[in-house]
Amino acid sequence: MTKNSQQERNWWKEGVIYQIYPRSFKDTSGNGVGDLQGIIQKLDYIESLGVTMVWLNPIYESPNDDNGYDISDYRAIMKEFGTMADFDELLQGLHKRNIKLVMDVVVNHSSDEHQWFQQSRSSRDNPYRDYYHWWPAEKGKPNHRWSFFDENSDAWKYDKQTDAYYLHYFSQKQPDLNWENSKVRQEVYDIMKFWADKGVDGFRLDAFQYVSKDITFPPFPEGYDINIPNVIKYHGMGPHIHTYLKEMYEQVLSKYDVFAVSEGVGSTLEDAHNLVDEDRKELQMAYHFEATDMVTTLEKCTLAQFKESFTKWDRSFAEKGWISIYLSNHDQSRFVNRYGSDKPAFKDYSAKMLNTFILSMRGTPYTYYGDELGMTNIGFTKIEQYKDIAAINGYKKAATDGEDLDLHLKNLNLLSRDNGRTPMQWDDTNNAGFSSETPWLPVHENHTTVNVANQQNDHNSVLNHFRKMVALRKDNLLLVYGEYEIIQEEHPTIYAYSRTLDDEQMKILLNFSELTSKINLSNLVQIKEVLINNYNELLIDKNTITLQPYQAVVLKF
Ligand code: NOJ
């Protein structure tokens, strides 16, 4: 399209996504759980951020074993969240503000309380039997498959009623759907059409890399070691995933002005391209886990690893295919704790710096609710405080395996998903303006200072920095499509890169450390404007820029 971009223009590339965890955004019914009317009440706030799309975590009927990722009715709204009339009002309210809506589609598995599974488990010859993966017990115990949330990591659960095992890659209440069955696929496309006909604009396909699997369930190869690439390789990205996606594209995606983003990209860059390149006619976007997976222990990750990962993905997707840029979501703890610092002196600077990063990279940026304020980890210390099935069952497994439980709790304290799910901090009142009643998960004690009311009118706040960055991105196609080039990759504390489109260039300099850091750049006299700066000053001396701890600047050349 221009000198330095081969990319076709699309609205979903040029947008900014705001992810809302409905359970934690705003409660209007007074049950301590967020709801759709709560989101409706906050539409003006959402609009004020400048974001162009909202992604909602699942809002369908669900027994909530995994907070809505276990769906018992794909065409009904979870009672705790409201009604279909509320949904229609929400969608209308968003569209009125030119904000698009992205729905979560969870179809690797359903809830065990879905009527399909109820039927399926009732007898071996039930017409719904093949909607799920069953292994008759007379064949012996099936070969091991790994489960993310099972307390023994065992994805096979014995069901007495028909003397057979069913497969569940996630919790026992999330049986995997059998995508080999064309009826299952048709059900999914019909569900997607139901929502697309209502007017939703996008779909986020949950755990999608797992829908196609080798259903002969062979033993793992000799020397098989359980790690993420292996989990994906031996549990998902099966032989038919592209057939399914082409079918979905033909039946649903190509018929509406919508896009679909896959959670997960397989285990290689090639896998990722095969999912999202335009000429494949499958998906439009995907997100990889490399950067978030880097922080899996208290050691966190090094800046060198971080830069290497983002640079590698950018290079690979410069001309073809499109990815998402994010550092947090409902499956992660707060980004300030993982990539910045929650020390009082650095918390706000690092939150602004990380938002500058997300909004100045190529790829569609995703901001998780609360990150625009710099919300931080609640940091539970006892297992009894957790609500997330992943934390609770993971702890049980660690106990069974004889792991060091103190260390396990320390890791959870930094990394648990509950850290990222605490109620949105609207104001400094008791429940942070989230609810009149005790919230389902406690509010962070720092809500007395980190809250919307406080930040709203402070032009130096994290919130207003976020708004400035969103506006800058929306005003500059360069930040969407411009070529990315890393500068001085070896620099130990600063992540610097340029973005170039036609004759325009911006340089983004981000100090990822608590240390005052210097970087030498040759053409500083050519700076036309300092577009973004999270400090009041910028020290430039001839060819040297000095950045304060977590300082972030965007310079126009
Ligand atoms: C990925 C979702 O992001 C996560 O929250 C959920 O627990 C699993 N898929 C299972 O649906």
XYZ file of C-alpha atoms and ligand atoms in Angstrom:
568
model
C 0.000 0.000 0.000
C 2.883 2.418 0.640
C 6.633 2.434 0.242
C 7.317 0.496 3.408
C 4.232 -1.535 3.960
C 2.953 -4.482 1.992
C -0.012 -4.828 4.277
C -3.560 -4.382 3.032
C -5.533 -1.897 5.111
C -8.293 -3.348 7.326
C -10.348 -1.832 10.115
C -9.367 -4.590 12.527
C -5.696 -3.819 11.958
C -6.239 -0.141 12.645
C -8.305 -0.596 15.807
C -7.450 -0.673 19.479
C -9.074 -3.413 21.546
C -10.181 -2.987 25.147
C -10.754 -6.306 26.887
C -13.407 -6.427 29.581
C -13.720 -9.230 32.118
C -17.457 -8.732 32.744
C -17.420 -10.406 36.162
C -15.100 -7.679 37.428
C -16.032 -4.509 35.578
C -19.129 -3.034 37.226
C -21.917 -4.575 39.281
C -25.338 -2.916 39.091
C -27.486 -5.707 40.509
C -25.781 -5.716 43.895
C -24.614 -9.345 43.954
C -20.896 -8.599 43.954
C -20.550 -9.779 40.354
C -20.184 -7.449 37.379
C -22.941 -7.427 34.769
C -23.919 -6.153 31.326
C -25.839 -3.188 32.723
C -22.595 -2.285 34.483
C -20.769 -2.149 31.174
C -23.641 -0.122 29.712
C -23.318 2.330 32.597
C -19.633 2.759 31.744
C -19.954 3.165 27.981
C -19.034 6.832 28.093
C -15.891 5.945 30.004
C -15.002 3.277 27.444
C -15.580 5.771 24.651
C -13.405 8.316 26.438
C -10.463 5.913 26.177
C -10.572 6.206 22.402
C -10.616 2.435 21.921
C -12.413 1.164 18.839
C -13.302 -2.384 19.878
C -14.359 -4.153 23.039
C -13.676 -7.842 23.588
C -15.881 -9.431 26.222
C -14.837 -12.595 28.005
C -17.656 -15.165 27.782
C -21.068 -13.896 28.843
C -23.055 -17.039 27.987
C -24.971 -19.309 30.347
C -22.444 -21.241 32.383
C -22.066 -23.098 35.678
C -18.833 -21.091 36.077
C -16.413 -23.847 36.814
C -13.950 -21.745 34.820
C -15.738 -18.374 34.966
C -17.730 -18.671 31.772
C -15.240 -20.742 29.744
C -17.556 -23.691 30.412
C -20.662 -22.867 28.408
C -23.972 -24.625 28.933
C -25.983 -22.555 26.418
C -24.267 -20.677 23.596
C -27.349 -18.624 22.768
C -28.251 -17.413 26.258
C -26.765 -14.775 28.547
C -25.441 -15.870 31.938
C -28.147 -14.991 34.484
C -25.668 -13.281 36.785
C -24.736 -10.975 33.901
C -28.261 -10.072 32.735
C -30.536 -10.823 29.811
C -30.493 -10.857 26.032
C -32.246 -7.479 26.126
C -29.259 -6.147 28.112
C -26.950 -7.593 25.484
C -28.867 -5.915 22.661
C -28.743 -2.626 24.535
C -25.010 -2.994 25.091
C -24.312 -3.765 21.454
C -26.402 -0.827 20.353
C -24.659 1.461 22.851
C -21.256 0.401 21.582
C -22.192 0.776 17.936
C -23.684 4.199 18.593
C -20.229 5.193 19.802
C -18.508 3.577 16.806
C -17.069 0.844 18.983
C -17.125 -2.700 17.688
C -17.783 -5.798 19.753
C -15.693 -8.969 19.818
C -17.224 -12.065 21.414
C -15.372 -14.977 22.940
C -16.230 -18.264 21.244
C -15.385 -21.269 23.399
C -15.791 -24.341 21.261
C -12.859 -26.596 21.928
C -15.067 -27.717 24.800
C -18.473 -27.036 26.303
C -19.694 -27.354 29.859
C -20.572 -30.843 31.041
C -23.943 -29.243 31.834
C -24.590 -28.424 28.174
C -27.489 -30.489 26.878
C -25.201 -31.967 24.195
C -23.033 -33.510 26.880
C -25.998 -34.526 29.009
C -27.286 -36.455 26.016
C -23.872 -37.710 25.022
C -23.105 -39.244 28.373
C -26.555 -40.820 28.756
C -25.927 -43.844 26.518
C -23.444 -45.175 24.016
C -25.962 -45.042 21.199
C -27.330 -41.587 21.876
C -27.262 -39.415 18.727
C -25.069 -36.916 20.601
C -22.523 -39.547 21.642
C -20.077 -38.457 18.942
C -20.236 -34.817 19.926
C -17.455 -35.589 22.419
C -14.456 -37.908 22.665
C -15.284 -41.165 24.426
C -13.001 -44.110 25.098
C -14.800 -47.339 26.030
C -13.338 -48.789 29.218
C -13.181 -52.309 27.813
C -10.314 -51.092 25.605
C -8.331 -50.410 28.767
C -7.249 -47.041 30.072
C -6.573 -44.595 27.211
C -3.077 -43.232 26.659
C -2.213 -40.285 28.806
C -3.336 -36.841 27.725
C -2.490 -33.743 29.678
C -5.137 -31.534 31.271
C -4.533 -27.909 32.166
C -6.874 -27.746 35.134
C -7.223 -31.311 36.366
C -5.719 -31.832 39.800
C -3.883 -34.877 38.466
C -3.258 -33.318 35.031
C -5.203 -36.241 33.599
C -7.421 -35.308 30.658
C -9.401 -38.566 30.760
C -12.276 -38.852 33.205
C -14.019 -42.137 33.803
C -17.812 -41.929 33.583
C -19.646 -44.801 35.206
C -22.922 -44.328 33.379
C -21.596 -45.760 30.118
C -18.379 -47.309 31.412
C -16.197 -45.026 29.327
C -13.705 -42.196 29.649
C -14.272 -38.733 28.197
C -11.609 -36.237 27.228
C -11.192 -32.853 28.908
C -8.082 -30.808 28.167
C -9.270 -28.251 30.699
C -11.368 -29.022 33.805
C -13.472 -32.149 34.288
C -16.476 -29.925 33.678
C -15.116 -28.844 30.270
C -15.377 -31.915 28.014
C -13.698 -31.497 24.607
C -16.028 -31.319 21.636
C -15.363 -33.697 18.766
C -14.625 -31.506 15.765
C -14.269 -34.564 13.537
C -18.040 -34.728 13.696
C -19.454 -32.464 10.986
C -22.619 -31.958 13.058
C -20.552 -30.370 15.826
C -18.917 -28.037 13.348
C -22.286 -27.070 11.894
C -23.573 -26.303 15.406
C -20.579 -24.003 15.937
C -21.044 -22.157 12.647
C -24.736 -21.727 13.409
C -23.885 -20.281 16.808
C -21.426 -17.875 15.230
C -24.037 -16.844 12.659
C -26.563 -16.268 15.432
C -24.233 -13.690 17.007
C -23.041 -12.232 13.705
C -26.685 -11.738 12.707
C -27.152 -9.812 15.917
C -24.374 -7.539 14.720
C -21.233 -8.556 16.592
C -18.057 -7.631 14.751
C -15.498 -10.192 15.744
C -14.799 -13.517 17.379
C -11.986 -14.584 19.644
C -11.605 -18.328 19.267
C -10.694 -19.803 22.615
C -8.071 -22.570 22.793
C -8.579 -23.056 19.099
C -5.305 -24.759 18.372
C -6.648 -27.772 20.271
C -9.806 -28.429 18.249
C -8.064 -30.753 15.839
C -6.261 -33.640 17.448
C -5.158 -37.143 16.640
C -8.227 -38.980 17.865
C -6.536 -42.349 17.854
C -4.775 -40.967 20.933
C -1.497 -42.809 20.388
C 1.102 -43.051 23.174
C 3.520 -40.139 23.401
C 6.882 -40.785 21.768
C 9.823 -42.070 23.796
C 11.436 -39.252 25.793
C 8.329 -37.041 25.566
C 8.687 -34.146 27.930
C 5.765 -32.028 29.024
C 6.376 -28.428 27.959
C 4.249 -25.918 26.082
C 5.473 -26.626 22.520
C 4.995 -30.331 23.151
C 1.570 -29.848 24.658
C 0.488 -28.007 21.527
C 2.171 -30.413 19.154
C 0.799 -33.603 20.677
C -2.567 -32.322 21.849
C -3.542 -29.914 19.103
C -2.757 -28.442 15.677
C -4.058 -31.732 14.317
C -4.317 -32.723 10.695
C -7.702 -31.117 10.029
C -7.464 -27.721 11.642
C -7.112 -25.935 8.307
C -9.995 -27.817 6.755
C -12.185 -26.702 9.649
C -11.042 -23.116 9.392
C -11.604 -22.916 5.673
C -15.084 -24.272 6.259
C -15.697 -21.680 8.998
C -14.398 -18.952 6.712
C -16.653 -20.016 3.902
C -19.771 -20.459 6.003
C -19.403 -17.610 8.472
C -16.455 -15.245 8.318
C -16.651 -14.446 4.610
C -20.370 -13.697 4.877
C -20.093 -10.833 7.359
C -17.845 -7.848 7.972
C -16.222 -9.589 10.926
C -12.791 -10.828 11.886
C -11.692 -13.794 13.953
C -8.645 -14.056 16.150
C -7.226 -17.333 17.349
C -6.000 -17.849 20.859
C -2.739 -19.601 20.174
C -0.757 -19.985 16.998
C 0.517 -23.540 17.092
C 4.147 -24.092 17.905
C 6.030 -22.427 15.053
C 5.971 -19.237 13.010
C 4.923 -21.355 10.070
C 1.930 -22.697 12.005
C 0.965 -19.119 12.798
C 1.198 -17.995 9.171
C -0.880 -20.930 8.054
C -3.643 -19.760 10.357
C -3.742 -16.088 9.445
C -2.192 -15.256 6.078
C -4.775 -13.560 3.864
C -4.443 -15.986 0.993
C -5.216 -18.931 3.281
C -8.779 -17.677 3.788
C -8.909 -18.911 7.336
C -8.454 -16.480 10.259
C -7.514 -12.816 10.270
C -5.388 -12.564 13.376
C -3.804 -14.670 16.078
C -2.031 -14.150 19.310
C 1.008 -16.013 20.451
C 2.013 -16.678 24.018
C 5.750 -16.267 23.691
C 6.131 -13.020 25.625
C 3.647 -13.939 28.329
C 5.045 -17.462 28.630
C 8.482 -16.013 29.294
C 7.411 -15.022 32.774
C 6.627 -18.333 34.373
C 8.708 -18.073 37.506
C 9.807 -15.468 39.984
C 12.891 -14.907 37.803
C 10.721 -13.109 35.204
C 12.379 -12.622 31.820
C 15.299 -10.559 30.587
C 14.896 -7.520 28.391
C 17.056 -9.266 25.792
C 14.578 -12.170 25.565
C 11.662 -9.778 25.390
C 13.187 -7.751 22.562
C 14.219 -10.835 20.679
C 10.738 -12.288 20.798
C 8.867 -9.179 19.670
C 11.430 -8.490 16.960
C 11.260 -12.022 15.631
C 7.451 -11.962 15.422
C 7.417 -8.539 13.824
C 9.909 -9.577 11.139
C 7.971 -12.675 10.348
C 4.686 -10.777 9.995
C 5.979 -7.651 8.281
C 4.523 -8.463 4.904
C 1.935 -11.134 5.382
C -0.424 -12.148 8.144
C -1.319 -10.124 11.197
C -0.892 -10.643 14.928
C -2.071 -9.120 18.182
C 0.108 -7.165 20.578
C -0.680 -7.627 24.263
C 1.064 -8.119 27.555
C -1.830 -9.108 29.722
C -5.296 -10.558 29.746
C -7.542 -12.571 32.062
C -5.041 -15.462 32.026
C -2.163 -13.323 33.285
C -1.272 -11.331 36.314
C -0.954 -7.558 35.952
C 1.659 -6.367 33.448
C 3.172 -3.838 35.857
C 4.217 -6.710 38.121
C 5.619 -8.836 35.338
C 7.418 -6.365 33.071
C 7.532 -3.159 35.108
C 7.642 -2.466 38.814
C 4.925 -2.032 41.406
C 7.257 -0.130 43.735
C 5.515 3.163 44.585
C 8.233 5.225 42.898
C 8.010 3.320 39.603
C 4.498 1.918 39.362
C 2.939 4.713 37.315
C 5.985 5.304 35.136
C 6.245 1.651 34.266
C 2.512 1.346 33.530
C 2.757 4.298 31.132
C 5.887 2.834 29.575
C 4.208 -0.544 28.957
C 1.134 1.106 27.455
C 3.433 3.128 25.204
C 4.998 -0.126 24.064
C 1.737 -1.918 23.298
C 0.342 1.052 21.408
C 3.428 1.729 19.322
C 4.113 -1.735 17.941
C 2.874 -3.239 14.698
C -0.093 -5.579 15.288
C -3.507 -4.888 16.807
C -3.055 -3.699 20.404
C -5.112 -5.259 23.195
C -5.486 -3.487 26.525
C -6.869 -5.388 29.459
C -9.289 -3.464 31.694
C -7.473 -1.715 34.522
C -4.129 -1.605 32.721
C -5.075 1.883 31.559
C -4.901 2.844 35.255
C -1.844 0.790 36.119
C -3.724 -1.679 38.337
C -1.371 -4.107 40.094
C -1.397 -7.648 41.482
C -3.452 -8.233 44.593
C -0.776 -10.694 45.683
C -2.594 -13.364 47.697
C -0.432 -15.306 50.118
C -2.744 -18.185 51.144
C -4.307 -20.779 48.893
C -7.722 -20.191 50.534
C -7.801 -16.697 49.001
C -7.841 -17.950 45.410
C -10.999 -18.399 43.340
C -9.429 -19.576 40.076
C -9.671 -23.284 39.307
C -6.185 -23.178 37.758
C -4.687 -21.960 41.043
C -6.737 -24.251 43.279
C -6.203 -27.463 41.327
C -2.624 -26.548 40.463
C -1.886 -26.266 44.173
C -3.465 -29.662 44.862
C -1.307 -31.185 42.164
C 1.814 -29.515 43.543
C 0.974 -30.995 46.958
C 0.483 -34.476 45.469
C 3.762 -34.167 43.565
C 5.588 -33.183 46.753
C 6.611 -29.778 45.390
C 7.903 -27.015 47.651
C 4.540 -25.455 48.510
C 5.981 -22.220 49.878
C 7.706 -21.625 46.587
C 4.558 -22.639 44.730
C 2.587 -20.003 46.660
C 5.226 -17.385 45.915
C 4.900 -18.134 42.223
C 1.113 -17.901 42.440
C 1.467 -14.625 44.297
C 3.200 -13.171 41.245
C 1.531 -15.087 38.452
C -1.939 -16.311 39.365
C -4.788 -15.339 37.055
C -6.771 -13.998 40.025
C -4.246 -11.139 40.181
C -5.629 -9.901 36.904
C -9.289 -10.393 37.774
C -9.833 -8.126 40.772
C -12.634 -5.565 40.471
C -12.135 -2.495 38.330
C -11.103 0.464 40.453
C -13.574 3.276 39.760
C -13.122 5.347 42.909
C -11.746 5.322 46.448
C -14.901 4.106 48.227
C -15.078 0.776 50.037
C -15.626 -1.504 47.072
C -13.861 0.822 44.647
C -17.185 1.859 43.118
C -17.435 -1.630 41.622
C -20.339 -2.852 43.716
C -22.501 -1.910 46.675
C -21.934 -5.421 48.065
C -18.886 -7.521 48.848
C -17.250 -8.251 45.475
C -16.709 -11.847 44.340
C -12.953 -11.206 44.480
C -11.537 -8.574 46.846
C -10.648 -5.138 45.543
C -6.999 -4.160 45.688
C -6.190 -1.980 48.674
C -4.491 0.531 46.383
C -7.902 1.444 44.925
C -7.834 4.441 47.271
C -5.286 6.025 44.944
C -5.311 3.942 41.763
C -8.800 4.651 40.452
C -10.597 6.317 37.579
C -12.000 9.232 39.604
C -8.531 10.136 40.788
C -6.888 9.882 37.407
C -9.644 11.339 35.285
C -8.673 14.981 35.603
C -4.970 14.638 36.273
C -3.269 15.226 32.951
C -0.205 13.332 34.156
C -2.130 10.212 35.139
C -1.594 6.742 33.735
C -5.130 6.956 32.371
C -4.534 10.153 30.443
C -1.219 8.878 29.162
C -3.083 5.870 27.813
C -5.641 8.128 26.134
C -2.852 10.163 24.526
C -1.200 7.031 23.174
C -4.480 5.711 21.758
C -5.135 9.054 20.067
C -1.609 9.114 18.663
C -2.032 5.661 17.194
C -5.376 6.500 15.689
C -3.958 9.650 14.102
C -0.904 7.937 12.663
C -1.165 5.011 10.302
C 2.593 4.855 10.703
C 2.063 3.284 14.128
C -0.182 0.642 12.609
C 1.566 -0.249 9.371
C 4.970 1.389 9.521
C 8.093 -0.699 9.265
C 9.586 -1.645 12.627
C 13.301 -1.652 13.159
C 15.027 -2.361 16.402
C 17.757 0.046 17.472
C 20.806 -1.104 19.417
C 19.334 -4.475 20.249
C 22.149 -5.149 22.723
C 21.282 -2.187 24.945
C 20.857 -3.679 28.433
C 18.077 -1.437 29.766
C 16.510 0.453 26.874
C 14.213 -1.012 24.231
C 14.472 1.343 21.255
C 12.911 0.996 17.816
C 11.827 3.061 14.891
C 8.601 2.948 12.937
C 8.726 4.269 9.397
C 6.043 4.836 6.801
C 6.696 6.687 3.561
C 8.768 9.713 4.553
C 7.752 9.773 8.167
C 9.529 8.228 11.067
C 9.043 7.897 14.795
C 11.515 6.548 17.288
C 10.265 4.946 20.460
C 12.633 4.781 23.412
C 11.583 2.779 26.447
C 13.610 2.399 29.601
C 12.645 -1.000 30.982
C 14.618 -0.514 34.201
C 14.913 1.323 37.489
C 18.250 2.740 36.361
C 18.816 6.067 34.703
C 20.033 4.959 31.279
C 21.700 6.603 28.319
C 21.477 5.859 24.639
C 23.476 7.428 21.801
C 21.629 8.188 18.613
C 23.215 9.888 15.658
C 20.569 12.241 14.280
C 19.028 13.847 17.333
C 19.135 17.306 15.779
C 16.497 16.066 13.377
C 13.885 15.504 16.059
C 10.816 17.418 14.955
C 8.702 16.853 18.030
C 8.520 14.933 21.289
C 5.101 13.381 20.825
C 4.921 11.359 24.020
C 6.894 11.591 27.213
C 5.891 10.075 30.550
C 8.188 12.517 32.407
C 8.059 16.306 32.299
C 11.543 16.547 30.842
C 13.766 14.801 28.369
C 17.513 15.106 28.700
C 19.186 15.434 25.328
C 22.828 16.312 25.116
C 24.269 16.307 21.599
C 23.950 12.686 20.566
C 22.944 11.295 23.912
C 19.510 10.881 25.392
C 19.243 10.123 29.089
C 16.134 8.290 30.163
C 14.894 8.279 33.742
C 13.652 4.995 35.303
C 10.881 3.576 33.114
C 10.862 6.702 30.976
C 9.047 6.289 27.661
C 9.249 8.707 24.762
C 7.951 8.792 21.229
C 9.956 11.115 19.009
C 8.944 12.363 15.615
C 11.669 12.669 12.997
C -8.207 -20.072 27.410
C -8.900 -18.987 28.174
O -8.267 -17.772 27.901
C -8.839 -19.377 29.615
O -9.267 -18.354 30.464
C -9.659 -20.617 29.804
O -9.508 -21.048 31.147
C -9.201 -21.731 28.868
N -8.961 -21.273 27.529
C -10.252 -22.792 28.783
O -11.352 -22.328 28.061
